[in-house]
Short mmCIF file of C-alpha atoms in Angstrom, two decimals:
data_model
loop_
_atom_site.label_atom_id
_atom_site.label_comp_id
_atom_site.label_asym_id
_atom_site.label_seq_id
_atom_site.Cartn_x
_atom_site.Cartn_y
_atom_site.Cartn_z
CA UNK V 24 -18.58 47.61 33.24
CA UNK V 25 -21.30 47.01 35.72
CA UNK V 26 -22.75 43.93 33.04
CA UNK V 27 -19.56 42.54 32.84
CA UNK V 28 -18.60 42.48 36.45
CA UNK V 29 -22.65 40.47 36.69
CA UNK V 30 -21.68 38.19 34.27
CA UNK V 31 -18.54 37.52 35.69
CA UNK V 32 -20.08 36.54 39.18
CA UNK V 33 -22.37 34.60 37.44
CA UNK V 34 -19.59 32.12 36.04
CA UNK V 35 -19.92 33.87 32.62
CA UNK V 36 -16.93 34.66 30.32
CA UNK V 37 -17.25 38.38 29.70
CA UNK V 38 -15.25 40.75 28.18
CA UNK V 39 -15.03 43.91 26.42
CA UNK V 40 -13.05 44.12 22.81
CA UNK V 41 -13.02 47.01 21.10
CA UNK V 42 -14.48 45.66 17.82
CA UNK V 43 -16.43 42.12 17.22
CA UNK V 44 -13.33 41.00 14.42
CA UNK V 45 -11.56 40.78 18.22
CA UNK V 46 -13.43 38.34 19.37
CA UNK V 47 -11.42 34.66 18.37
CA UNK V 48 -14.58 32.66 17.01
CA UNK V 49 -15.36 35.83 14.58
CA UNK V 50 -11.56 36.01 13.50
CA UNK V 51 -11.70 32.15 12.86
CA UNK V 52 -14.48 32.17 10.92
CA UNK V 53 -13.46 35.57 9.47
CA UNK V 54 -9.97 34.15 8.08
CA UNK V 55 -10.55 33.89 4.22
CA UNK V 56 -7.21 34.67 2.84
CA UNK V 57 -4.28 32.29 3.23
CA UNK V 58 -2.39 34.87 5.54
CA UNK V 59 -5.34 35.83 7.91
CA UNK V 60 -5.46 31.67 8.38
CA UNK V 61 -2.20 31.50 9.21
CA UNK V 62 -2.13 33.97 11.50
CA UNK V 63 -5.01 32.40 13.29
CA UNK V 64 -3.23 29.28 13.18
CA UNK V 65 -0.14 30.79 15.01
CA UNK V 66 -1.80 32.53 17.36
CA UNK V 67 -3.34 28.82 18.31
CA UNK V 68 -0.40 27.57 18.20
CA UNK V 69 1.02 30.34 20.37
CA UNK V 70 -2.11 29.60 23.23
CA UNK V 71 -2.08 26.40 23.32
CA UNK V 72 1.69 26.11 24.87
CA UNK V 73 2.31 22.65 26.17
CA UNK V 74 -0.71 20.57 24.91
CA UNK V 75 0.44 21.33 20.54
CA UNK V 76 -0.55 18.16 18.78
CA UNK V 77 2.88 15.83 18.24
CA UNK V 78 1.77 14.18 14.96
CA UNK V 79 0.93 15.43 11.75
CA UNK V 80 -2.40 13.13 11.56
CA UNK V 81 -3.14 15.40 15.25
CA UNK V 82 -2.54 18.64 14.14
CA UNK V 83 -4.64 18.37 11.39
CA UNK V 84 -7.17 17.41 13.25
CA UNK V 85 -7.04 20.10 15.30
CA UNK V 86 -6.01 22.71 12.50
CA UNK V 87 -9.64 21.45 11.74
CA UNK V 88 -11.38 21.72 14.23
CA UNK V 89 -10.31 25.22 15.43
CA UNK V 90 -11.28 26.25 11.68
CA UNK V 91 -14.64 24.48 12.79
CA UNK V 92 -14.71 22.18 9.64
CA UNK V 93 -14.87 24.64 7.05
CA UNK V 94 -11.49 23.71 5.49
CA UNK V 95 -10.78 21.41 2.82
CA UNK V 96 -7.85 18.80 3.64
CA UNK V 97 -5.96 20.87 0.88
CA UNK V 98 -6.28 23.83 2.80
CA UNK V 99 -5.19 22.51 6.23
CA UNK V 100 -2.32 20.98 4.97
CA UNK V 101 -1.81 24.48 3.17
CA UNK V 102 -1.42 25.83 6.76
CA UNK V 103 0.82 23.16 7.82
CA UNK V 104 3.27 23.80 4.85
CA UNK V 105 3.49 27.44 5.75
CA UNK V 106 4.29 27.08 9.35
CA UNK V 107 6.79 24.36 8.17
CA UNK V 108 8.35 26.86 5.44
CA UNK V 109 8.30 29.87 8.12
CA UNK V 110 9.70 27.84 10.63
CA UNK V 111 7.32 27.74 13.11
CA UNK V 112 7.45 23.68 13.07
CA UNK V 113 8.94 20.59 11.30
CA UNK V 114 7.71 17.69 10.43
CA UNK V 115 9.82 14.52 10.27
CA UNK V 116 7.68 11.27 9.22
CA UNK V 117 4.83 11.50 11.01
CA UNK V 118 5.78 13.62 14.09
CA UNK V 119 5.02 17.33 14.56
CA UNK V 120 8.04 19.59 16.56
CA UNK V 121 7.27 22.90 17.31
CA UNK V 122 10.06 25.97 16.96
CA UNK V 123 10.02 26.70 20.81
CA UNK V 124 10.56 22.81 21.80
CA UNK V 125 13.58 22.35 20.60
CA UNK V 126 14.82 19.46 19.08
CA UNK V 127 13.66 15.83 20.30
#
């Protein structure tokens, strides 16, 4: 507690987890299976609230990114396909609306 609370008046993100597969870089680069990347995907999804990517050409991008580049394009529009199927978003043409928008 006492190196945390330094860090932390330092300007330093610290934080204590009870096991390194907490920490979100580890679980990203963790996520082998299908499920365990969709489940990082939605909890993404779930942080990022107001600022999701609106188009599909976006959230791929980003889908990419948070996966740090290790995905094929296959794979990432894998992901997309399951949050479509579960829900989570649609896709209409080109444009990306999320579940908790509502429509428009």
């Amino acid at each position: 507690d006492p190196l945390i609370q330094h860090l932390k008046s330092k300007g330093i993100f610290a934080g204590r987890v009870k096991s390194i597969a907490e920490i979100p870089l580890v679980k990203v680069a963790s996520a082998k299976s299908p499920s365990e990347r969709l489940d990082v995907a939605l909890s993404w999804l779930q942080q990022t609230k107001a600022s999701k990517p609106s188009t599909v050409k976006t959230l791929t991008s980003a889908l990419s990114s948070l996966f740090q580049k290790q995905l094929s394009t296959e794979d990432v529009a894998s992901i997309i396909a399951e949050l479509t199927k579960h829900g989570h978003l649609s896709v209409v043409g080109t444009k990306v609306t999320y579940a908790d928008q509502g429509a428009g």
